[in-house]
Amino acid sequence: MGEKATVAGDFAQDETPACFGVAGSARRSVAAGARELLVQIHQHDGGHSRSAADQEGASAAARYFLLLIDTGETAGQTGRTMPSQTSATLDKTALAEQCPRWRQFAFRPIAADQGLAAVVRSHVAMLAEQSANIDPAAAASMAPVTIGLVAALLNSLDARVAAEPANLPAYHRRRIKDFVLNNLCNPMLDVDMVAEAVGLSARYIHQLFEDEPASLMQWIITKRLVHCRGLLIDQKRRHWKISQIAYDSGFNDLAHFSRSFRKFFNLSPSQARAGAL
């Protein structure tokens, strides 16, 4: 278990699995005070999870990413189990002096395979690795360096956000829908998966679709139903079983598929197929 982080510039390496925003060093830092900000390094395990951020020009399948944990806000964050982590603790007030808009990046994964994010990742990892060999006075003197690096990264990301289209919600909705359409038949597709892929929180995604005719999941189901109907009336696929079409289109429950299809098209899947013959 890593050392307890109590002052700006401390660093620790956790050997236990961490939960998004609340475990490991983050839990200890909550007790230490709400002034602290954790900079964590996470590594993907090669499973279905994908990096959520593309700010540094990295692909959506980044191997490493950084996560800023605001210890004063962790109680409101939920998430999933992450691999073991390395972290550094910063003073939020000191960071805010150099990067006033840092809060927009809290709890949002930042791809860290290249660019400034990779520099920050290497710096934090080296501090953690050498923590036993650095005395407290030296560690304190390193705090401004670490804060400066993190601020430089966040300011560069902030500049990119500012350069995005003026109608940011519409821009994000397009990104979300593009990802969904490219992964429509993936049975694991849900709001959390989309959030991780596009670098937004699930809560913000729900907010983006509040003014839309349908929620994101309803929109996904509608697109899947339309896709299924296209396959059902396709003469080249008339030998395909209805269940095969449903499962191949991302539905996990055949009964739910049939009910949803009938409600949306006002006829059953078999009737849709028969009408096309």
PDB file of C-alpha atoms in Angstrom:
ATOM      1  CA  MET A   1       0.000   0.000   0.000  1.00  0.00           C
ATOM      2  CA  GLY A   2       1.305   3.468  -0.830  1.00  0.00           C
ATOM      3  CA  GLU A   3       2.219   6.201   1.605  1.00  0.00           C
ATOM      4  CA  LYS A   4      -0.492   8.426   2.981  1.00  0.00           C
ATOM      5  CA  ALA A   5      -0.744  11.585   0.876  1.00  0.00           C
ATOM      6  CA  THR A   6      -1.150  14.672   3.049  1.00  0.00           C
ATOM      7  CA  VAL A   7       0.657  17.614   1.406  1.00  0.00           C
ATOM      8  CA  ALA A   8       1.015  19.031  -2.081  1.00  0.00           C
ATOM      9  CA  GLY A   9       3.537  17.064  -4.024  1.00  0.00           C
ATOM     10  CA  ASP A  10       3.163  13.755  -2.165  1.00  0.00           C
ATOM     11  CA  PHE A  11       3.044  10.623  -4.240  1.00  0.00           C
ATOM     12  CA  ALA A  12       2.050   7.005  -3.731  1.00  0.00           C
ATOM     13  CA  GLN A  13       1.763   3.736  -5.536  1.00  0.00           C
ATOM     14  CA  ASP A  14      -1.308   1.598  -4.895  1.00  0.00           C
ATOM     15  CA  GLU A  15      -1.068  -2.149  -5.349  1.00  0.00           C
ATOM     16  CA  THR A  16      -4.774  -2.728  -4.728  1.00  0.00           C
ATOM     17  CA  PRO A  17      -7.480  -2.344  -7.387  1.00  0.00           C
ATOM     18  CA  ALA A  18      -9.041   1.111  -7.350  1.00  0.00           C
ATOM     19  CA  CYS A  19     -12.604   2.166  -7.977  1.00  0.00           C
ATOM     20  CA  PHE A  20     -13.207   5.152 -10.212  1.00  0.00           C
ATOM     21  CA  GLY A  21     -12.793   8.164  -7.967  1.00  0.00           C
ATOM     22  CA  VAL A  22     -13.135   6.634  -4.494  1.00  0.00           C
ATOM     23  CA  ALA A  23     -10.622   3.886  -3.788  1.00  0.00           C
ATOM     24  CA  GLY A  24      -6.988   3.480  -2.831  1.00  0.00           C
ATOM     25  CA  SER A  25      -5.133   6.743  -2.316  1.00  0.00           C
ATOM     26  CA  ALA A  26      -8.254   8.754  -3.101  1.00  0.00           C
ATOM     27  CA  ARG A  27     -10.075   7.371  -0.071  1.00  0.00           C
ATOM     28  CA  ARG A  28      -7.178   8.231   2.198  1.00  0.00           C
ATOM     29  CA  SER A  29      -6.936  11.747   0.778  1.00  0.00           C
ATOM     30  CA  VAL A  30     -10.605  12.490   1.457  1.00  0.00           C
ATOM     31  CA  ALA A  31      -9.785  12.192   5.139  1.00  0.00           C
ATOM     32  CA  ALA A  32      -6.759  14.429   4.660  1.00  0.00           C
ATOM     33  CA  GLY A  33      -8.873  17.339   3.450  1.00  0.00           C
ATOM     34  CA  ALA A  34     -10.822  18.655   0.495  1.00  0.00           C
ATOM     35  CA  ARG A  35      -7.974  20.856  -0.759  1.00  0.00           C
ATOM     36  CA  GLU A  36      -6.250  17.938  -2.439  1.00  0.00           C
ATOM     37  CA  LEU A  37      -6.330  16.748  -6.016  1.00  0.00           C
ATOM     38  CA  LEU A  38      -5.058  13.325  -7.015  1.00  0.00           C
ATOM     39  CA  VAL A  39      -3.388  12.759 -10.371  1.00  0.00           C
ATOM     40  CA  GLN A  40      -3.661   9.022 -11.031  1.00  0.00           C
ATOM     41  CA  ILE A  41      -2.117   6.850 -13.723  1.00  0.00           C
ATOM     42  CA  HIS A  42      -4.235   3.989 -15.031  1.00  0.00           C
ATOM     43  CA  GLN A  43      -3.359   1.246 -17.471  1.00  0.00           C
ATOM     44  CA  HIS A  44      -5.879  -0.696 -19.517  1.00  0.00           C
ATOM     45  CA  ASP A  45      -5.865  -4.447 -19.002  1.00  0.00           C
ATOM     46  CA  GLY A  46      -6.566  -5.290 -22.651  1.00  0.00           C
ATOM     47  CA  GLY A  47     -10.239  -6.086 -22.027  1.00  0.00           C
ATOM     48  CA  HIS A  48     -13.318  -4.384 -23.432  1.00  0.00           C
ATOM     49  CA  SER A  49     -12.616  -1.061 -21.748  1.00  0.00           C
ATOM     50  CA  ARG A  50     -11.389   1.756 -23.921  1.00  0.00           C
ATOM     51  CA  SER A  51      -9.688   5.063 -23.205  1.00  0.00           C
ATOM     52  CA  ALA A  52     -12.122   7.862 -22.823  1.00  0.00           C
ATOM     53  CA  ALA A  53     -10.059  10.758 -24.020  1.00  0.00           C
ATOM     54  CA  ASP A  54      -8.541  11.729 -27.331  1.00  0.00           C
ATOM     55  CA  GLN A  55      -7.348  15.187 -26.335  1.00  0.00           C
ATOM     56  CA  GLU A  56      -3.650  14.548 -26.882  1.00  0.00           C
ATOM     57  CA  GLY A  57      -4.169  13.089 -30.350  1.00  0.00           C
ATOM     58  CA  ALA A  58      -4.105   9.538 -29.035  1.00  0.00           C
ATOM     59  CA  SER A  59      -6.428   6.898 -30.396  1.00  0.00           C
ATOM     60  CA  ALA A  60      -9.547   5.802 -28.526  1.00  0.00           C
ATOM     61  CA  ALA A  61      -7.667   2.673 -27.467  1.00  0.00           C
ATOM     62  CA  ALA A  62      -4.916   4.384 -25.461  1.00  0.00           C
ATOM     63  CA  ARG A  63      -2.905   2.088 -23.205  1.00  0.00           C
ATOM     64  CA  TYR A  64      -2.391   4.633 -20.423  1.00  0.00           C
ATOM     65  CA  PHE A  65      -4.534   7.485 -19.174  1.00  0.00           C
ATOM     66  CA  LEU A  66      -4.476  10.061 -16.414  1.00  0.00           C
ATOM     67  CA  LEU A  67      -7.353  10.692 -14.056  1.00  0.00           C
ATOM     68  CA  LEU A  68      -7.796  13.797 -11.896  1.00  0.00           C
ATOM     69  CA  ILE A  69      -9.605  12.937  -8.666  1.00  0.00           C
ATOM     70  CA  ASP A  70     -11.070  15.903  -6.794  1.00  0.00           C
ATOM     71  CA  THR A  71     -11.074  14.526  -3.244  1.00  0.00           C
ATOM     72  CA  GLY A  72     -13.768  16.985  -2.230  1.00  0.00           C
ATOM     73  CA  GLU A  73     -16.150  15.559  -4.837  1.00  0.00           C
ATOM     74  CA  THR A  74     -15.490  11.815  -4.702  1.00  0.00           C
ATOM     75  CA  ALA A  75     -18.658  11.088  -2.746  1.00  0.00           C
ATOM     76  CA  GLY A  76     -20.725  11.960  -5.802  1.00  0.00           C
ATOM     77  CA  GLN A  77     -18.750   9.819  -8.209  1.00  0.00           C
ATOM     78  CA  THR A  78     -19.519   6.237  -9.100  1.00  0.00           C
ATOM     79  CA  GLY A  79     -17.593   3.967 -11.406  1.00  0.00           C
ATOM     80  CA  ARG A  80     -15.950   0.698 -12.124  1.00  0.00           C
ATOM     81  CA  THR A  81     -12.926  -1.215 -10.966  1.00  0.00           C
ATOM     82  CA  MET A  82      -9.665  -0.041 -12.470  1.00  0.00           C
ATOM     83  CA  PRO A  83      -6.238  -1.675 -12.641  1.00  0.00           C
ATOM     84  CA  SER A  84      -3.595  -0.805 -10.025  1.00  0.00           C
ATOM     85  CA  GLN A  85      -2.598   2.839 -10.039  1.00  0.00           C
ATOM     86  CA  THR A  86       0.167   5.314  -9.284  1.00  0.00           C
ATOM     87  CA  SER A  87      -0.762   8.755  -8.026  1.00  0.00           C
ATOM     88  CA  ALA A  88       0.507  12.176  -6.977  1.00  0.00           C
ATOM     89  CA  THR A  89      -1.335  14.591  -4.681  1.00  0.00           C
ATOM     90  CA  LEU A  90      -1.526  18.291  -5.543  1.00  0.00           C
ATOM     91  CA  ASP A  91      -2.928  21.350  -3.820  1.00  0.00           C
ATOM     92  CA  LYS A  92      -6.027  22.478  -5.756  1.00  0.00           C
ATOM     93  CA  THR A  93      -5.511  26.118  -4.830  1.00  0.00           C
ATOM     94  CA  ALA A  94      -1.987  26.121  -6.213  1.00  0.00           C
ATOM     95  CA  LEU A  95      -3.134  24.403  -9.399  1.00  0.00           C
ATOM     96  CA  ALA A  96      -6.015  26.861  -9.833  1.00  0.00           C
ATOM     97  CA  GLU A  97      -3.545  29.762  -9.844  1.00  0.00           C
ATOM     98  CA  GLN A  98      -1.977  28.367 -13.015  1.00  0.00           C
ATOM     99  CA  CYS A  99      -5.038  26.672 -14.506  1.00  0.00           C
ATOM    100  CA  PRO A 100      -8.292  28.294 -13.315  1.00  0.00           C
ATOM    101  CA  ARG A 101     -10.469  25.964 -15.422  1.00  0.00           C
ATOM    102  CA  TRP A 102      -8.965  22.686 -14.216  1.00  0.00           C
ATOM    103  CA  ARG A 103     -12.293  21.433 -12.794  1.00  0.00           C
ATOM    104  CA  GLN A 104     -13.701  20.651 -16.237  1.00  0.00           C
ATOM    105  CA  PHE A 105     -11.138  17.853 -16.510  1.00  0.00           C
ATOM    106  CA  ALA A 106     -11.809  16.242 -13.119  1.00  0.00           C
ATOM    107  CA  PHE A 107     -12.981  12.609 -13.315  1.00  0.00           C
ATOM    108  CA  ARG A 108     -12.466  12.597 -17.102  1.00  0.00           C
ATOM    109  CA  PRO A 109      -9.789  10.181 -18.382  1.00  0.00           C
ATOM    110  CA  ILE A 110      -7.014  11.843 -20.388  1.00  0.00           C
ATOM    111  CA  ALA A 111      -5.155   9.623 -22.865  1.00  0.00           C
ATOM    112  CA  ALA A 112      -1.509   9.561 -21.784  1.00  0.00           C
ATOM    113  CA  ASP A 113       0.400   7.580 -24.407  1.00  0.00           C
ATOM    114  CA  GLN A 114       1.995  10.628 -26.013  1.00  0.00           C
ATOM    115  CA  GLY A 115       2.441  14.387 -25.838  1.00  0.00           C
ATOM    116  CA  LEU A 116       2.271  16.423 -22.634  1.00  0.00           C
ATOM    117  CA  ALA A 117       0.078  13.808 -20.965  1.00  0.00           C
ATOM    118  CA  ALA A 118       2.842  11.215 -21.433  1.00  0.00           C
ATOM    119  CA  VAL A 119       5.349  13.638 -19.869  1.00  0.00           C
ATOM    120  CA  VAL A 120       3.078  14.086 -16.830  1.00  0.00           C
ATOM    121  CA  ARG A 121       2.568  10.312 -16.608  1.00  0.00           C
ATOM    122  CA  SER A 122       6.327   9.654 -16.647  1.00  0.00           C
ATOM    123  CA  HIS A 123       6.959  12.373 -14.066  1.00  0.00           C
ATOM    124  CA  VAL A 124       4.321  11.045 -11.650  1.00  0.00           C
ATOM    125  CA  ALA A 125       5.456   7.450 -12.139  1.00  0.00           C
ATOM    126  CA  MET A 126       9.090   8.354 -11.413  1.00  0.00           C
ATOM    127  CA  LEU A 127       8.130  10.274  -8.258  1.00  0.00           C
ATOM    128  CA  ALA A 128       6.202   7.270  -7.006  1.00  0.00           C
ATOM    129  CA  GLU A 129       8.996   4.870  -7.863  1.00  0.00           C
ATOM    130  CA  GLN A 130      11.591   6.961  -6.011  1.00  0.00           C
ATOM    131  CA  SER A 131       9.374   8.074  -3.113  1.00  0.00           C
ATOM    132  CA  ALA A 132      11.352   6.060  -0.556  1.00  0.00           C
ATOM    133  CA  ASN A 133      14.569   7.817  -1.639  1.00  0.00           C
ATOM    134  CA  ILE A 134      13.264  11.407  -1.515  1.00  0.00           C
ATOM    135  CA  ASP A 135      13.168  13.243   1.809  1.00  0.00           C
ATOM    136  CA  PRO A 136      10.115  15.381   2.725  1.00  0.00           C
ATOM    137  CA  ALA A 137      11.904  18.688   2.113  1.00  0.00           C
ATOM    138  CA  ALA A 138      12.924  17.633  -1.387  1.00  0.00           C
ATOM    139  CA  ALA A 139       9.436  16.317  -2.052  1.00  0.00           C
ATOM    140  CA  ALA A 140       7.944  19.666  -1.057  1.00  0.00           C
ATOM    141  CA  SER A 141      10.304  21.493  -3.400  1.00  0.00           C
ATOM    142  CA  MET A 142       9.141  19.264  -6.245  1.00  0.00           C
ATOM    143  CA  ALA A 143       5.487  20.246  -5.774  1.00  0.00           C
ATOM    144  CA  PRO A 144       5.680  23.403  -7.953  1.00  0.00           C
ATOM    145  CA  VAL A 145       7.291  21.363 -10.734  1.00  0.00           C
ATOM    146  CA  THR A 146       4.533  18.770 -10.677  1.00  0.00           C
ATOM    147  CA  ILE A 147       1.812  21.429 -10.494  1.00  0.00           C
ATOM    148  CA  GLY A 148       3.424  23.295 -13.393  1.00  0.00           C
ATOM    149  CA  LEU A 149       3.457  20.194 -15.580  1.00  0.00           C
ATOM    150  CA  VAL A 150      -0.165  19.322 -14.791  1.00  0.00           C
ATOM    151  CA  ALA A 151      -1.228  22.926 -15.382  1.00  0.00           C
ATOM    152  CA  ALA A 152       0.575  23.019 -18.734  1.00  0.00           C
ATOM    153  CA  LEU A 153      -1.258  19.847 -19.794  1.00  0.00           C
ATOM    154  CA  LEU A 154      -4.688  21.061 -18.685  1.00  0.00           C
ATOM    155  CA  ASN A 155      -4.198  24.497 -20.248  1.00  0.00           C
ATOM    156  CA  SER A 156      -3.304  22.873 -23.552  1.00  0.00           C
ATOM    157  CA  LEU A 157      -6.437  20.720 -23.369  1.00  0.00           C
ATOM    158  CA  ASP A 158      -8.503  23.767 -22.432  1.00  0.00           C
ATOM    159  CA  ALA A 159      -7.247  25.568 -25.534  1.00  0.00           C
ATOM    160  CA  ARG A 160      -8.396  22.652 -27.672  1.00  0.00           C
ATOM    161  CA  VAL A 161     -11.829  22.689 -26.056  1.00  0.00           C
ATOM    162  CA  ALA A 162     -12.096  26.423 -26.723  1.00  0.00           C
ATOM    163  CA  ALA A 163     -11.286  25.808 -30.391  1.00  0.00           C
ATOM    164  CA  GLU A 164     -14.159  23.330 -30.759  1.00  0.00           C
ATOM    165  CA  PRO A 165     -17.442  24.373 -32.411  1.00  0.00           C
ATOM    166  CA  ALA A 166     -19.454  27.061 -30.621  1.00  0.00           C
ATOM    167  CA  ASN A 167     -22.431  24.727 -30.180  1.00  0.00           C
ATOM    168  CA  LEU A 168     -20.560  22.290 -27.995  1.00  0.00           C
ATOM    169  CA  PRO A 169     -23.581  20.149 -26.977  1.00  0.00           C
ATOM    170  CA  ALA A 170     -24.475  19.523 -30.635  1.00  0.00           C
ATOM    171  CA  TYR A 171     -20.844  18.735 -31.369  1.00  0.00           C
ATOM    172  CA  HIS A 172     -20.739  16.157 -28.563  1.00  0.00           C
ATOM    173  CA  ARG A 173     -24.056  14.637 -29.642  1.00  0.00           C
ATOM    174  CA  ARG A 174     -22.634  14.109 -33.138  1.00  0.00           C
ATOM    175  CA  ARG A 175     -19.551  12.438 -31.678  1.00  0.00           C
ATOM    176  CA  ILE A 176     -21.722  10.212 -29.500  1.00  0.00           C
ATOM    177  CA  LYS A 177     -24.009   9.208 -32.351  1.00  0.00           C
ATOM    178  CA  ASP A 178     -21.073   8.510 -34.659  1.00  0.00           C
ATOM    179  CA  PHE A 179     -19.599   6.165 -32.066  1.00  0.00           C
ATOM    180  CA  VAL A 180     -22.950   4.450 -31.505  1.00  0.00           C
ATOM    181  CA  LEU A 181     -23.540   3.867 -35.214  1.00  0.00           C
ATOM    182  CA  ASN A 182     -20.059   2.364 -35.550  1.00  0.00           C
ATOM    183  CA  ASN A 183     -20.758   0.023 -32.614  1.00  0.00           C
ATOM    184  CA  LEU A 184     -24.509  -0.456 -32.973  1.00  0.00           C
ATOM    185  CA  CYS A 185     -24.441  -4.259 -33.008  1.00  0.00           C
ATOM    186  CA  ASN A 186     -22.169  -4.585 -29.985  1.00  0.00           C
ATOM    187  CA  PRO A 187     -24.338  -6.148 -27.234  1.00  0.00           C
ATOM    188  CA  MET A 188     -22.153  -4.425 -24.598  1.00  0.00           C
ATOM    189  CA  LEU A 189     -23.029  -0.957 -25.924  1.00  0.00           C
ATOM    190  CA  ASP A 190     -24.458   1.229 -23.161  1.00  0.00           C
ATOM    191  CA  VAL A 191     -24.109   4.747 -21.790  1.00  0.00           C
ATOM    192  CA  ASP A 192     -21.010   3.864 -19.765  1.00  0.00           C
ATOM    193  CA  MET A 193     -19.255   2.408 -22.795  1.00  0.00           C
ATOM    194  CA  VAL A 194     -20.107   5.482 -24.870  1.00  0.00           C
ATOM    195  CA  ALA A 195     -18.959   7.801 -22.082  1.00  0.00           C
ATOM    196  CA  GLU A 196     -15.635   6.037 -21.833  1.00  0.00           C
ATOM    197  CA  ALA A 197     -15.113   6.158 -25.593  1.00  0.00           C
ATOM    198  CA  VAL A 198     -15.892   9.842 -26.139  1.00  0.00           C
ATOM    199  CA  GLY A 199     -14.334  11.206 -22.949  1.00  0.00           C
ATOM    200  CA  LEU A 200     -17.490  12.515 -21.292  1.00  0.00           C
ATOM    201  CA  SER A 201     -19.231  11.552 -18.077  1.00  0.00           C
ATOM    202  CA  ALA A 202     -22.347   9.394 -18.232  1.00  0.00           C
ATOM    203  CA  ARG A 203     -24.243  12.094 -16.359  1.00  0.00           C
ATOM    204  CA  TYR A 204     -23.306  14.722 -18.945  1.00  0.00           C
ATOM    205  CA  ILE A 205     -24.364  12.397 -21.773  1.00  0.00           C
ATOM    206  CA  HIS A 206     -27.780  12.000 -20.153  1.00  0.00           C
ATOM    207  CA  GLN A 207     -28.007  15.786 -19.963  1.00  0.00           C
ATOM    208  CA  LEU A 208     -27.083  16.146 -23.636  1.00  0.00           C
ATOM    209  CA  PHE A 209     -30.087  14.019 -24.613  1.00  0.00           C
ATOM    210  CA  GLU A 210     -32.605  15.627 -22.259  1.00  0.00           C
ATOM    211  CA  ASP A 211     -33.769  17.971 -25.028  1.00  0.00           C
ATOM    212  CA  GLU A 212     -33.712  15.249 -27.691  1.00  0.00           C
ATOM    213  CA  PRO A 213     -36.871  13.312 -28.700  1.00  0.00           C
ATOM    214  CA  ALA A 214     -35.418  10.194 -27.058  1.00  0.00           C
ATOM    215  CA  SER A 215     -32.776   9.280 -24.501  1.00  0.00           C
ATOM    216  CA  LEU A 216     -29.517   7.828 -25.776  1.00  0.00           C
ATOM    217  CA  MET A 217     -30.517   4.230 -24.984  1.00  0.00           C
ATOM    218  CA  GLN A 218     -33.913   4.716 -26.602  1.00  0.00           C
ATOM    219  CA  TRP A 219     -32.181   6.117 -29.667  1.00  0.00           C
ATOM    220  CA  ILE A 220     -29.857   3.099 -29.743  1.00  0.00           C
ATOM    221  CA  ILE A 221     -32.806   0.685 -29.535  1.00  0.00           C
ATOM    222  CA  THR A 222     -34.602   2.533 -32.338  1.00  0.00           C
ATOM    223  CA  LYS A 223     -31.556   2.349 -34.593  1.00  0.00           C
ATOM    224  CA  ARG A 224     -31.200  -1.371 -33.844  1.00  0.00           C
ATOM    225  CA  LEU A 225     -34.873  -1.997 -34.655  1.00  0.00           C
ATOM    226  CA  VAL A 226     -34.580  -0.187 -37.980  1.00  0.00           C
ATOM    227  CA  HIS A 227     -31.443  -2.200 -38.709  1.00  0.00           C
ATOM    228  CA  CYS A 228     -33.259  -5.449 -37.885  1.00  0.00           C
ATOM    229  CA  ARG A 229     -36.203  -4.572 -40.112  1.00  0.00           C
ATOM    230  CA  GLY A 230     -33.813  -3.965 -42.992  1.00  0.00           C
ATOM    231  CA  LEU A 231     -32.378  -7.439 -42.516  1.00  0.00           C
ATOM    232  CA  LEU A 232     -35.822  -9.041 -42.166  1.00  0.00           C
ATOM    233  CA  ILE A 233     -37.066  -7.681 -45.496  1.00  0.00           C
ATOM    234  CA  ASP A 234     -33.790  -8.370 -47.292  1.00  0.00           C
ATOM    235  CA  GLN A 235     -34.466 -11.252 -49.689  1.00  0.00           C
ATOM    236  CA  LYS A 236     -30.834 -12.306 -49.523  1.00  0.00           C
ATOM    237  CA  ARG A 237     -31.271 -12.970 -45.806  1.00  0.00           C
ATOM    238  CA  ARG A 238     -34.715 -14.596 -45.838  1.00  0.00           C
ATOM    239  CA  HIS A 239     -33.123 -17.863 -44.645  1.00  0.00           C
ATOM    240  CA  TRP A 240     -31.763 -16.162 -41.504  1.00  0.00           C
ATOM    241  CA  LYS A 241     -33.598 -16.925 -38.293  1.00  0.00           C
ATOM    242  CA  ILE A 242     -35.279 -13.979 -36.598  1.00  0.00           C
ATOM    243  CA  SER A 243     -33.411 -14.780 -33.404  1.00  0.00           C
ATOM    244  CA  GLN A 244     -30.099 -14.676 -35.287  1.00  0.00           C
ATOM    245  CA  ILE A 245     -30.930 -11.236 -36.688  1.00  0.00           C
ATOM    246  CA  ALA A 246     -31.901  -9.959 -33.241  1.00  0.00           C
ATOM    247  CA  TYR A 247     -28.784 -11.232 -31.512  1.00  0.00           C
ATOM    248  CA  ASP A 248     -26.484 -10.125 -34.333  1.00  0.00           C
ATOM    249  CA  SER A 249     -27.988  -6.630 -34.070  1.00  0.00           C
ATOM    250  CA  GLY A 250     -27.097  -6.213 -30.404  1.00  0.00           C
ATOM    251  CA  PHE A 251     -30.239  -7.450 -28.636  1.00  0.00           C
ATOM    252  CA  ASN A 252     -29.638  -9.802 -25.708  1.00  0.00           C
ATOM    253  CA  ASP A 253     -33.267 -10.750 -25.045  1.00  0.00           C
ATOM    254  CA  LEU A 254     -35.421 -12.128 -27.870  1.00  0.00           C
ATOM    255  CA  ALA A 255     -38.698 -11.435 -26.040  1.00  0.00           C
ATOM    256  CA  HIS A 256     -37.685  -7.831 -25.423  1.00  0.00           C
ATOM    257  CA  PHE A 257     -36.715  -7.503 -29.080  1.00  0.00           C
ATOM    258  CA  SER A 258     -40.100  -8.830 -30.253  1.00  0.00           C
ATOM    259  CA  ARG A 259     -42.046  -6.522 -27.923  1.00  0.00           C
ATOM    260  CA  SER A 260     -39.991  -3.507 -28.921  1.00  0.00           C
ATOM    261  CA  PHE A 261     -40.317  -4.337 -32.620  1.00  0.00           C
ATOM    262  CA  ARG A 262     -44.105  -4.698 -32.414  1.00  0.00           C
ATOM    263  CA  LYS A 263     -44.468  -1.475 -30.424  1.00  0.00           C
ATOM    264  CA  PHE A 264     -42.326   0.510 -32.847  1.00  0.00           C
ATOM    265  CA  PHE A 265     -43.558  -0.880 -36.193  1.00  0.00           C
ATOM    266  CA  ASN A 266     -47.034  -2.018 -35.088  1.00  0.00           C
ATOM    267  CA  LEU A 267     -46.364  -5.507 -36.385  1.00  0.00           C
ATOM    268  CA  SER A 268     -44.281  -8.495 -35.332  1.00  0.00           C
ATOM    269  CA  PRO A 269     -40.876  -9.369 -36.821  1.00  0.00           C
ATOM    270  CA  SER A 270     -42.412 -12.394 -38.586  1.00  0.00           C
ATOM    271  CA  GLN A 271     -45.162 -10.206 -40.051  1.00  0.00           C
ATOM    272  CA  ALA A 272     -42.556  -7.730 -41.287  1.00  0.00           C
ATOM    273  CA  ARG A 273     -40.716 -10.558 -43.016  1.00  0.00           C
ATOM    274  CA  ALA A 274     -43.903 -12.054 -44.465  1.00  0.00           C
ATOM    275  CA  GLY A 275     -44.961  -8.711 -45.875  1.00  0.00           C
ATOM    276  CA  ALA A 276     -41.737  -8.457 -47.825  1.00  0.00           C
ATOM    277  CA  LEU A 277     -42.098 -11.878 -49.487  1.00  0.00           C
TER     278      LEU A 277
END
